Amino acid sequence: MRKKIVAGNWKMNMDLQEGLVFASSLNEYFRDKPSLKAEVILCTPFIHLPGVAEIVKNGNIFLGAQNCASEESGAYTGEVSANMIKSTGAGYVIIGHSERRTYYHEDNKLLNKKTNLALSNGLYVIFCFGEVKEEREEGKHFNVVKQQLDEGLFTLSKEEMKRIVLAYEPVWAIGTGLTATPDQAQEMHKYIRELVSEKYGNDTAEQLTILYGGSCKPSNAGEIFSKPDVDGGLIGGASLKKDDFISIVEAV
Ligand code: PGA
């Protein structure tokens, strides 16, 4: 059975003190839940990583960053490398989030480079992709997703693919309150799994965790996660509210 995951993407929210208090309270809650069906990952801003790593080290929660540099090390003022992330105790990094693609002009080629660096530094990658509203309206969403995967990810070896989690996030659903219907999510996730199967074989495709992201909340998570090719979620806004995040994790 492939792994189910619910990852919280805090984005640029909470100062250090708020983040540590929040992580502690989630850690306490999940520590006593050995029967959890989903792996819980918190993807925090860089500055929270060492503190949250300390908090979750005796618990059930995993830790990730939201981005990493596209270079190994050196004179890149303001950047944080994959190796630095790894050294905090984090195990995951989100790469290719639509906010990075849109606001920071990160293209498939750059994201491919970041993914390779993250993997070679021992991180697991949560690789995000998805179409914008116009692309869906014009019926181009399958082609867009295929190109994002072909260029961003499908240069990896089969071994490397084992360290990848995919996150399909239709851009029109992120932070908008609009959610893909469970059938729309399933249709795309099934297509994604077929693409992976064509490239890497059925075993790799069947083992791959594919998350849905975009306005997931307690009221819709259960139905979306019940679809056979949806293996959990990447949660933005609702991951900042303890009760909502817990309900979403427990919906798996
Ligand atoms: P949202 O964000 O849940 O607030 O829509 C999801 C994401 O950006 O990962």
PDB file of C-alpha atoms and ligand atoms in Angstrom:
ATOM      1  CA  MET A   1       0.000   0.000   0.000  1.00  0.00           C
ATOM      2  CA  ARG A   2       1.338   3.405  -0.870  1.00  0.00           C
ATOM      3  CA  LYS A   3       1.935   6.036   1.768  1.00  0.00           C
ATOM      4  CA  LYS A   4      -0.769   8.578   2.625  1.00  0.00           C
ATOM      5  CA  ILE A   5       0.424  12.043   3.530  1.00  0.00           C
ATOM      6  CA  VAL A   6      -1.107  15.272   4.768  1.00  0.00           C
ATOM      7  CA  ALA A   7       1.361  18.157   4.548  1.00  0.00           C
ATOM      8  CA  GLY A   8       0.732  21.624   5.928  1.00  0.00           C
ATOM      9  CA  ASN A   9       2.234  24.471   3.924  1.00  0.00           C
ATOM     10  CA  TRP A  10       2.462  27.403   6.298  1.00  0.00           C
ATOM     11  CA  LYS A  11       3.671  29.746   3.523  1.00  0.00           C
ATOM     12  CA  MET A  12       4.873  33.093   4.934  1.00  0.00           C
ATOM     13  CA  ASN A  13       2.798  32.996   8.100  1.00  0.00           C
ATOM     14  CA  MET A  14       3.568  33.066  11.825  1.00  0.00           C
ATOM     15  CA  ASP A  15       6.649  34.590  13.440  1.00  0.00           C
ATOM     16  CA  LEU A  16       9.144  32.309  15.144  1.00  0.00           C
ATOM     17  CA  GLN A  17       7.458  32.294  18.544  1.00  0.00           C
ATOM     18  CA  GLU A  18       3.979  31.692  17.107  1.00  0.00           C
ATOM     19  CA  GLY A  19       5.274  28.921  14.886  1.00  0.00           C
ATOM     20  CA  LEU A  20       7.003  27.079  17.733  1.00  0.00           C
ATOM     21  CA  VAL A  21       3.930  27.262  19.959  1.00  0.00           C
ATOM     22  CA  PHE A  22       1.744  25.992  17.118  1.00  0.00           C
ATOM     23  CA  ALA A  23       4.142  23.153  16.238  1.00  0.00           C
ATOM     24  CA  SER A  24       4.304  22.123  19.918  1.00  0.00           C
ATOM     25  CA  SER A  25       0.582  21.880  20.205  1.00  0.00           C
ATOM     26  CA  LEU A  26       0.271  19.804  17.018  1.00  0.00           C
ATOM     27  CA  ASN A  27       3.140  17.607  18.157  1.00  0.00           C
ATOM     28  CA  GLU A  28       1.434  16.956  21.455  1.00  0.00           C
ATOM     29  CA  TYR A  29      -1.809  16.043  19.729  1.00  0.00           C
ATOM     30  CA  PHE A  30      -0.298  13.687  17.164  1.00  0.00           C
ATOM     31  CA  ARG A  31       2.240  12.102  19.535  1.00  0.00           C
ATOM     32  CA  ASP A  32      -0.500  10.087  21.194  1.00  0.00           C
ATOM     33  CA  LYS A  33      -2.024   8.912  17.924  1.00  0.00           C
ATOM     34  CA  PRO A  34       0.004   5.863  16.864  1.00  0.00           C
ATOM     35  CA  SER A  35      -2.874   4.649  14.702  1.00  0.00           C
ATOM     36  CA  LEU A  36      -2.735   7.627  12.325  1.00  0.00           C
ATOM     37  CA  LYS A  37      -3.346   6.589   8.716  1.00  0.00           C
ATOM     38  CA  ALA A  38      -1.423   9.518   7.241  1.00  0.00           C
ATOM     39  CA  GLU A  39       2.100  10.796   7.659  1.00  0.00           C
ATOM     40  CA  VAL A  40       1.903  14.410   8.844  1.00  0.00           C
ATOM     41  CA  ILE A  41       4.464  16.881   7.494  1.00  0.00           C
ATOM     42  CA  LEU A  42       4.811  20.536   8.487  1.00  0.00           C
ATOM     43  CA  CYS A  43       6.409  22.711   5.808  1.00  0.00           C
ATOM     44  CA  THR A  44       7.500  25.814   7.648  1.00  0.00           C
ATOM     45  CA  PRO A  45       9.436  28.955   6.759  1.00  0.00           C
ATOM     46  CA  PHE A  46      13.220  28.453   6.914  1.00  0.00           C
ATOM     47  CA  ILE A  47      13.667  30.245  10.224  1.00  0.00           C
ATOM     48  CA  HIS A  48      11.324  27.818  11.998  1.00  0.00           C
ATOM     49  CA  LEU A  49      13.081  24.664  10.836  1.00  0.00           C
ATOM     50  CA  PRO A  50      15.676  24.106  13.605  1.00  0.00           C
ATOM     51  CA  GLY A  51      13.201  24.914  16.385  1.00  0.00           C
ATOM     52  CA  VAL A  52      10.424  22.768  14.974  1.00  0.00           C
ATOM     53  CA  ALA A  53      12.903  19.937  14.306  1.00  0.00           C
ATOM     54  CA  GLU A  54      13.724  19.938  18.024  1.00  0.00           C
ATOM     55  CA  ILE A  55      10.022  19.868  18.936  1.00  0.00           C
ATOM     56  CA  VAL A  56       9.001  17.018  16.604  1.00  0.00           C
ATOM     57  CA  LYS A  57      12.038  14.840  17.144  1.00  0.00           C
ATOM     58  CA  ASN A  58      10.213  12.666  19.657  1.00  0.00           C
ATOM     59  CA  GLY A  59       6.902  12.586  17.864  1.00  0.00           C
ATOM     60  CA  ASN A  60       5.037  11.482  14.778  1.00  0.00           C
ATOM     61  CA  ILE A  61       5.404  14.633  12.720  1.00  0.00           C
ATOM     62  CA  PHE A  62       7.827  15.161   9.848  1.00  0.00           C
ATOM     63  CA  LEU A  63       9.345  18.460   8.804  1.00  0.00           C
ATOM     64  CA  GLY A  64       9.908  20.175   5.479  1.00  0.00           C
ATOM     65  CA  ALA A  65      10.953  23.466   3.906  1.00  0.00           C
ATOM     66  CA  GLN A  66       8.993  25.312   1.217  1.00  0.00           C
ATOM     67  CA  ASN A  67      11.794  26.004  -1.239  1.00  0.00           C
ATOM     68  CA  CYS A  68      15.532  25.605  -1.688  1.00  0.00           C
ATOM     69  CA  ALA A  69      18.275  27.334  -3.648  1.00  0.00           C
ATOM     70  CA  SER A  70      19.088  26.296  -7.195  1.00  0.00           C
ATOM     71  CA  GLU A  71      22.821  26.244  -6.416  1.00  0.00           C
ATOM     72  CA  GLU A  72      24.831  24.036  -4.074  1.00  0.00           C
ATOM     73  CA  SER A  73      26.593  26.801  -2.092  1.00  0.00           C
ATOM     74  CA  GLY A  74      28.526  30.033  -2.455  1.00  0.00           C
ATOM     75  CA  ALA A  75      27.897  33.673  -3.224  1.00  0.00           C
ATOM     76  CA  TYR A  76      24.087  33.683  -3.509  1.00  0.00           C
ATOM     77  CA  THR A  77      23.003  36.323  -1.026  1.00  0.00           C
ATOM     78  CA  GLY A  78      19.741  35.519   0.695  1.00  0.00           C
ATOM     79  CA  GLU A  79      19.466  31.929  -0.522  1.00  0.00           C
ATOM     80  CA  VAL A  80      19.154  28.747   1.562  1.00  0.00           C
ATOM     81  CA  SER A  81      20.670  25.561   0.163  1.00  0.00           C
ATOM     82  CA  ALA A  82      19.314  22.033   0.207  1.00  0.00           C
ATOM     83  CA  ASN A  83      22.249  20.991   2.391  1.00  0.00           C
ATOM     84  CA  MET A  84      21.406  23.717   4.923  1.00  0.00           C
ATOM     85  CA  ILE A  85      17.808  22.517   5.042  1.00  0.00           C
ATOM     86  CA  LYS A  86      18.932  18.952   5.592  1.00  0.00           C
ATOM     87  CA  SER A  87      21.247  20.066   8.395  1.00  0.00           C
ATOM     88  CA  THR A  88      18.291  21.471  10.384  1.00  0.00           C
ATOM     89  CA  GLY A  89      16.761  18.006  10.652  1.00  0.00           C
ATOM     90  CA  ALA A  90      14.107  18.577   7.972  1.00  0.00           C
ATOM     91  CA  GLY A  91      13.502  15.659   5.645  1.00  0.00           C
ATOM     92  CA  TYR A  92      11.325  17.217   2.944  1.00  0.00           C
ATOM     93  CA  VAL A  93      11.254  20.251   0.695  1.00  0.00           C
ATOM     94  CA  ILE A  94       8.413  21.598  -1.435  1.00  0.00           C
ATOM     95  CA  ILE A  95       9.568  22.422  -4.957  1.00  0.00           C
ATOM     96  CA  GLY A  96       7.553  24.026  -7.734  1.00  0.00           C
ATOM     97  CA  HIS A  97       4.739  25.567  -5.743  1.00  0.00           C
ATOM     98  CA  SER A  98       2.623  27.770  -8.024  1.00  0.00           C
ATOM     99  CA  GLU A  99       3.454  30.835  -5.922  1.00  0.00           C
ATOM    100  CA  ARG A 100       7.150  30.236  -6.661  1.00  0.00           C
ATOM    101  CA  ARG A 101       6.380  29.626 -10.339  1.00  0.00           C
ATOM    102  CA  THR A 102       4.268  32.778 -10.622  1.00  0.00           C
ATOM    103  CA  TYR A 103       5.836  35.383  -8.311  1.00  0.00           C
ATOM    104  CA  TYR A 104       9.467  34.269  -8.622  1.00  0.00           C
ATOM    105  CA  HIS A 105       9.325  33.088 -12.256  1.00  0.00           C
ATOM    106  CA  GLU A 106      10.585  29.589 -11.488  1.00  0.00           C
ATOM    107  CA  ASP A 107      10.317  27.516 -14.649  1.00  0.00           C
ATOM    108  CA  ASN A 108      10.433  23.768 -15.199  1.00  0.00           C
ATOM    109  CA  LYS A 109      14.149  23.799 -15.970  1.00  0.00           C
ATOM    110  CA  LEU A 110      15.047  25.613 -12.750  1.00  0.00           C
ATOM    111  CA  LEU A 111      12.717  23.374 -10.745  1.00  0.00           C
ATOM    112  CA  ASN A 112      14.412  20.337 -12.236  1.00  0.00           C
ATOM    113  CA  LYS A 113      17.746  21.682 -11.037  1.00  0.00           C
ATOM    114  CA  LYS A 114      16.400  22.337  -7.541  1.00  0.00           C
ATOM    115  CA  THR A 115      14.872  18.865  -7.404  1.00  0.00           C
ATOM    116  CA  ASN A 116      18.191  17.258  -8.299  1.00  0.00           C
ATOM    117  CA  LEU A 117      19.992  19.270  -5.638  1.00  0.00           C
ATOM    118  CA  ALA A 118      17.403  18.409  -3.007  1.00  0.00           C
ATOM    119  CA  LEU A 119      17.660  14.699  -3.814  1.00  0.00           C
ATOM    120  CA  SER A 120      21.441  14.669  -3.885  1.00  0.00           C
ATOM    121  CA  ASN A 121      21.418  16.260  -0.442  1.00  0.00           C
ATOM    122  CA  GLY A 122      19.216  13.521   0.954  1.00  0.00           C
ATOM    123  CA  LEU A 123      15.881  15.320   1.036  1.00  0.00           C
ATOM    124  CA  TYR A 124      12.524  14.011  -0.124  1.00  0.00           C
ATOM    125  CA  VAL A 125      10.784  16.341  -2.585  1.00  0.00           C
ATOM    126  CA  ILE A 126       7.136  17.358  -2.636  1.00  0.00           C
ATOM    127  CA  PHE A 127       6.911  18.398  -6.285  1.00  0.00           C
ATOM    128  CA  CYS A 128       3.986  20.732  -7.076  1.00  0.00           C
ATOM    129  CA  PHE A 129       2.380  21.457 -10.414  1.00  0.00           C
ATOM    130  CA  GLY A 130      -1.029  22.276 -11.890  1.00  0.00           C
ATOM    131  CA  GLU A 131      -2.840  24.347 -14.456  1.00  0.00           C
ATOM    132  CA  VAL A 132      -4.221  27.891 -14.236  1.00  0.00           C
ATOM    133  CA  LYS A 133      -7.902  28.695 -14.746  1.00  0.00           C
ATOM    134  CA  GLU A 134      -7.658  29.675 -18.426  1.00  0.00           C
ATOM    135  CA  GLU A 135      -5.782  26.481 -19.249  1.00  0.00           C
ATOM    136  CA  ARG A 136      -8.538  24.380 -17.716  1.00  0.00           C
ATOM    137  CA  GLU A 137     -11.253  26.397 -19.429  1.00  0.00           C
ATOM    138  CA  GLU A 138      -9.507  25.864 -22.760  1.00  0.00           C
ATOM    139  CA  GLY A 139      -9.200  22.132 -22.075  1.00  0.00           C
ATOM    140  CA  LYS A 140      -5.395  22.277 -21.950  1.00  0.00           C
ATOM    141  CA  HIS A 141      -4.953  21.081 -18.364  1.00  0.00           C
ATOM    142  CA  PHE A 142      -3.755  17.587 -19.216  1.00  0.00           C
ATOM    143  CA  ASN A 143      -1.131  18.912 -21.629  1.00  0.00           C
ATOM    144  CA  VAL A 144       0.058  21.532 -19.162  1.00  0.00           C
ATOM    145  CA  VAL A 145       0.503  18.969 -16.409  1.00  0.00           C
ATOM    146  CA  LYS A 146       2.278  16.586 -18.781  1.00  0.00           C
ATOM    147  CA  GLN A 147       4.757  19.268 -19.781  1.00  0.00           C
ATOM    148  CA  GLN A 148       5.417  20.277 -16.165  1.00  0.00           C
ATOM    149  CA  LEU A 149       6.193  16.663 -15.300  1.00  0.00           C
ATOM    150  CA  ASP A 150       8.181  15.915 -18.466  1.00  0.00           C
ATOM    151  CA  GLU A 151      10.450  18.921 -18.035  1.00  0.00           C
ATOM    152  CA  GLY A 152      10.528  19.246 -14.265  1.00  0.00           C
ATOM    153  CA  LEU A 153      10.687  15.664 -13.115  1.00  0.00           C
ATOM    154  CA  PHE A 154      10.897  12.941 -15.711  1.00  0.00           C
ATOM    155  CA  THR A 155      14.660  13.286 -16.113  1.00  0.00           C
ATOM    156  CA  LEU A 156      15.024  11.501 -12.770  1.00  0.00           C
ATOM    157  CA  SER A 157      15.996   7.873 -12.457  1.00  0.00           C
ATOM    158  CA  LYS A 158      13.585   5.260 -11.180  1.00  0.00           C
ATOM    159  CA  GLU A 159      15.522   5.157  -7.887  1.00  0.00           C
ATOM    160  CA  GLU A 160      15.239   8.928  -7.510  1.00  0.00           C
ATOM    161  CA  MET A 161      11.501   8.822  -8.206  1.00  0.00           C
ATOM    162  CA  LYS A 162      11.115   6.829  -4.981  1.00  0.00           C
ATOM    163  CA  ARG A 163      12.026  10.007  -3.078  1.00  0.00           C
ATOM    164  CA  ILE A 164       9.349  12.090  -4.781  1.00  0.00           C
ATOM    165  CA  VAL A 165       5.855  12.959  -3.583  1.00  0.00           C
ATOM    166  CA  LEU A 166       3.677  14.617  -6.211  1.00  0.00           C
ATOM    167  CA  ALA A 167       1.227  17.401  -5.379  1.00  0.00           C
ATOM    168  CA  TYR A 168      -1.350  18.268  -8.015  1.00  0.00           C
ATOM    169  CA  GLU A 169      -2.509  21.782  -7.213  1.00  0.00           C
ATOM    170  CA  PRO A 170      -4.813  23.423  -9.750  1.00  0.00           C
ATOM    171  CA  VAL A 171      -3.788  27.057  -9.445  1.00  0.00           C
ATOM    172  CA  TRP A 172      -7.387  28.249  -9.659  1.00  0.00           C
ATOM    173  CA  ALA A 173      -8.131  26.341  -6.450  1.00  0.00           C
ATOM    174  CA  ILE A 174      -5.239  27.634  -4.322  1.00  0.00           C
ATOM    175  CA  GLY A 175      -6.377  30.023  -1.626  1.00  0.00           C
ATOM    176  CA  THR A 176      -9.510  30.853  -3.617  1.00  0.00           C
ATOM    177  CA  GLY A 177     -12.089  28.751  -1.813  1.00  0.00           C
ATOM    178  CA  LEU A 178     -12.752  26.969  -5.136  1.00  0.00           C
ATOM    179  CA  THR A 179     -11.897  23.300  -4.909  1.00  0.00           C
ATOM    180  CA  ALA A 180     -11.580  20.751  -7.657  1.00  0.00           C
ATOM    181  CA  THR A 181     -14.492  18.358  -7.372  1.00  0.00           C
ATOM    182  CA  PRO A 182     -13.516  14.896  -6.141  1.00  0.00           C
ATOM    183  CA  ASP A 183     -14.107  13.625  -9.694  1.00  0.00           C
ATOM    184  CA  GLN A 184     -11.908  16.320 -11.237  1.00  0.00           C
ATOM    185  CA  ALA A 185      -9.154  15.477  -8.756  1.00  0.00           C
ATOM    186  CA  GLN A 186      -9.471  11.738  -9.402  1.00  0.00           C
ATOM    187  CA  GLU A 187      -9.486  12.221 -13.189  1.00  0.00           C
ATOM    188  CA  MET A 188      -6.223  14.202 -13.062  1.00  0.00           C
ATOM    189  CA  HIS A 189      -4.536  11.978 -10.457  1.00  0.00           C
ATOM    190  CA  LYS A 190      -5.329   8.898 -12.539  1.00  0.00           C
ATOM    191  CA  TYR A 191      -3.848  10.605 -15.601  1.00  0.00           C
ATOM    192  CA  ILE A 192      -0.709  11.535 -13.629  1.00  0.00           C
ATOM    193  CA  ARG A 193      -0.283   7.970 -12.424  1.00  0.00           C
ATOM    194  CA  GLU A 194      -0.607   6.760 -16.027  1.00  0.00           C
ATOM    195  CA  LEU A 195       2.114   9.184 -17.133  1.00  0.00           C
ATOM    196  CA  VAL A 196       4.409   7.916 -14.374  1.00  0.00           C
ATOM    197  CA  SER A 197       3.608   4.349 -15.324  1.00  0.00           C
ATOM    198  CA  GLU A 198       4.466   4.968 -18.999  1.00  0.00           C
ATOM    199  CA  LYS A 199       7.791   6.478 -18.015  1.00  0.00           C
ATOM    200  CA  TYR A 200       8.830   4.387 -14.986  1.00  0.00           C
ATOM    201  CA  GLY A 201       6.620   1.312 -15.042  1.00  0.00           C
ATOM    202  CA  ASN A 202       3.577   0.247 -13.126  1.00  0.00           C
ATOM    203  CA  ASP A 203       5.337  -0.572  -9.833  1.00  0.00           C
ATOM    204  CA  THR A 204       6.799   2.910  -9.478  1.00  0.00           C
ATOM    205  CA  ALA A 205       3.452   4.492 -10.395  1.00  0.00           C
ATOM    206  CA  GLU A 206       1.558   2.379  -7.891  1.00  0.00           C
ATOM    207  CA  GLN A 207       3.999   3.237  -5.080  1.00  0.00           C
ATOM    208  CA  LEU A 208       3.946   6.987  -5.759  1.00  0.00           C
ATOM    209  CA  THR A 209       2.031   9.221  -3.357  1.00  0.00           C
ATOM    210  CA  ILE A 210       0.011  11.878  -5.208  1.00  0.00           C
ATOM    211  CA  LEU A 211      -1.442  14.666  -3.064  1.00  0.00           C
ATOM    212  CA  TYR A 212      -4.210  17.076  -3.944  1.00  0.00           C
ATOM    213  CA  GLY A 213      -3.889  20.740  -2.963  1.00  0.00           C
ATOM    214  CA  GLY A 214      -6.176  23.723  -3.326  1.00  0.00           C
ATOM    215  CA  SER A 215      -8.704  24.932  -0.751  1.00  0.00           C
ATOM    216  CA  CYS A 216      -8.809  21.610   1.097  1.00  0.00           C
ATOM    217  CA  LYS A 217     -10.817  21.948   4.267  1.00  0.00           C
ATOM    218  CA  PRO A 218     -12.511  19.684   6.794  1.00  0.00           C
ATOM    219  CA  SER A 219     -15.792  19.820   4.846  1.00  0.00           C
ATOM    220  CA  ASN A 220     -14.350  18.526   1.556  1.00  0.00           C
ATOM    221  CA  ALA A 221     -11.204  16.580   2.507  1.00  0.00           C
ATOM    222  CA  GLY A 222     -12.936  13.279   3.260  1.00  0.00           C
ATOM    223  CA  GLU A 223     -14.619  13.061  -0.115  1.00  0.00           C
ATOM    224  CA  ILE A 224     -11.534  14.084  -2.079  1.00  0.00           C
ATOM    225  CA  PHE A 225      -9.259  11.695  -0.156  1.00  0.00           C
ATOM    226  CA  SER A 226     -11.682   8.820  -0.685  1.00  0.00           C
ATOM    227  CA  LYS A 227     -10.820   8.770  -4.401  1.00  0.00           C
ATOM    228  CA  PRO A 228      -8.556   5.843  -5.312  1.00  0.00           C
ATOM    229  CA  ASP A 229      -5.706   7.886  -6.816  1.00  0.00           C
ATOM    230  CA  VAL A 230      -5.711  10.687  -4.223  1.00  0.00           C
ATOM    231  CA  ASP A 231      -3.258   9.836  -1.449  1.00  0.00           C
ATOM    232  CA  GLY A 232      -3.719  12.847   0.818  1.00  0.00           C
ATOM    233  CA  GLY A 233      -3.335  16.595   0.603  1.00  0.00           C
ATOM    234  CA  LEU A 234      -1.098  19.625   0.638  1.00  0.00           C
ATOM    235  CA  ILE A 235      -2.888  22.111   2.830  1.00  0.00           C
ATOM    236  CA  GLY A 236      -2.333  25.872   2.893  1.00  0.00           C
ATOM    237  CA  GLY A 237      -4.825  28.101   4.730  1.00  0.00           C
ATOM    238  CA  ALA A 238      -6.427  25.312   6.742  1.00  0.00           C
ATOM    239  CA  SER A 239      -3.033  24.115   8.009  1.00  0.00           C
ATOM    240  CA  LEU A 240      -2.790  27.285  10.113  1.00  0.00           C
ATOM    241  CA  LYS A 241      -5.850  26.353  12.180  1.00  0.00           C
ATOM    242  CA  LYS A 242      -5.221  23.524  14.596  1.00  0.00           C
ATOM    243  CA  ASP A 243      -8.705  22.001  14.595  1.00  0.00           C
ATOM    244  CA  ASP A 244      -9.082  22.214  10.830  1.00  0.00           C
ATOM    245  CA  PHE A 245      -5.684  20.689  10.177  1.00  0.00           C
ATOM    246  CA  ILE A 246      -6.341  17.840  12.600  1.00  0.00           C
ATOM    247  CA  SER A 247      -9.742  17.142  10.989  1.00  0.00           C
ATOM    248  CA  ILE A 248      -8.124  17.023   7.545  1.00  0.00           C
ATOM    249  CA  VAL A 249      -5.420  14.605   8.754  1.00  0.00           C
ATOM    250  CA  GLU A 250      -8.074  12.437  10.347  1.00  0.00           C
ATOM    251  CA  ALA A 251     -10.144  12.485   7.160  1.00  0.00           C
ATOM    252  CA  VAL A 252      -7.568  10.160   5.572  1.00  0.00           C
TER     253      VAL A 252
HETATM  254  P1  PGA B   1      -4.752  26.443   0.136  1.00  0.00           P
HETATM  255  O1  PGA B   1      -3.249  26.307  -0.381  1.00  0.00           O
HETATM  256  O2  PGA B   1      -5.054  25.180   0.889  1.00  0.00           O
HETATM  257  O3  PGA B   1      -4.758  27.658   1.011  1.00  0.00           O
HETATM  258  O4  PGA B   1      -5.608  26.598  -1.077  1.00  0.00           O
HETATM  259  C1  PGA B   1      -2.738  25.093  -0.848  1.00  0.00           C
HETATM  260  C2  PGA B   1      -1.294  25.286  -1.241  1.00  0.00           C
HETATM  261  O5  PGA B   1      -0.957  26.362  -1.733  1.00  0.00           O
HETATM  262  O6  PGA B   1      -0.458  24.377  -1.059  1.00  0.00           O
END
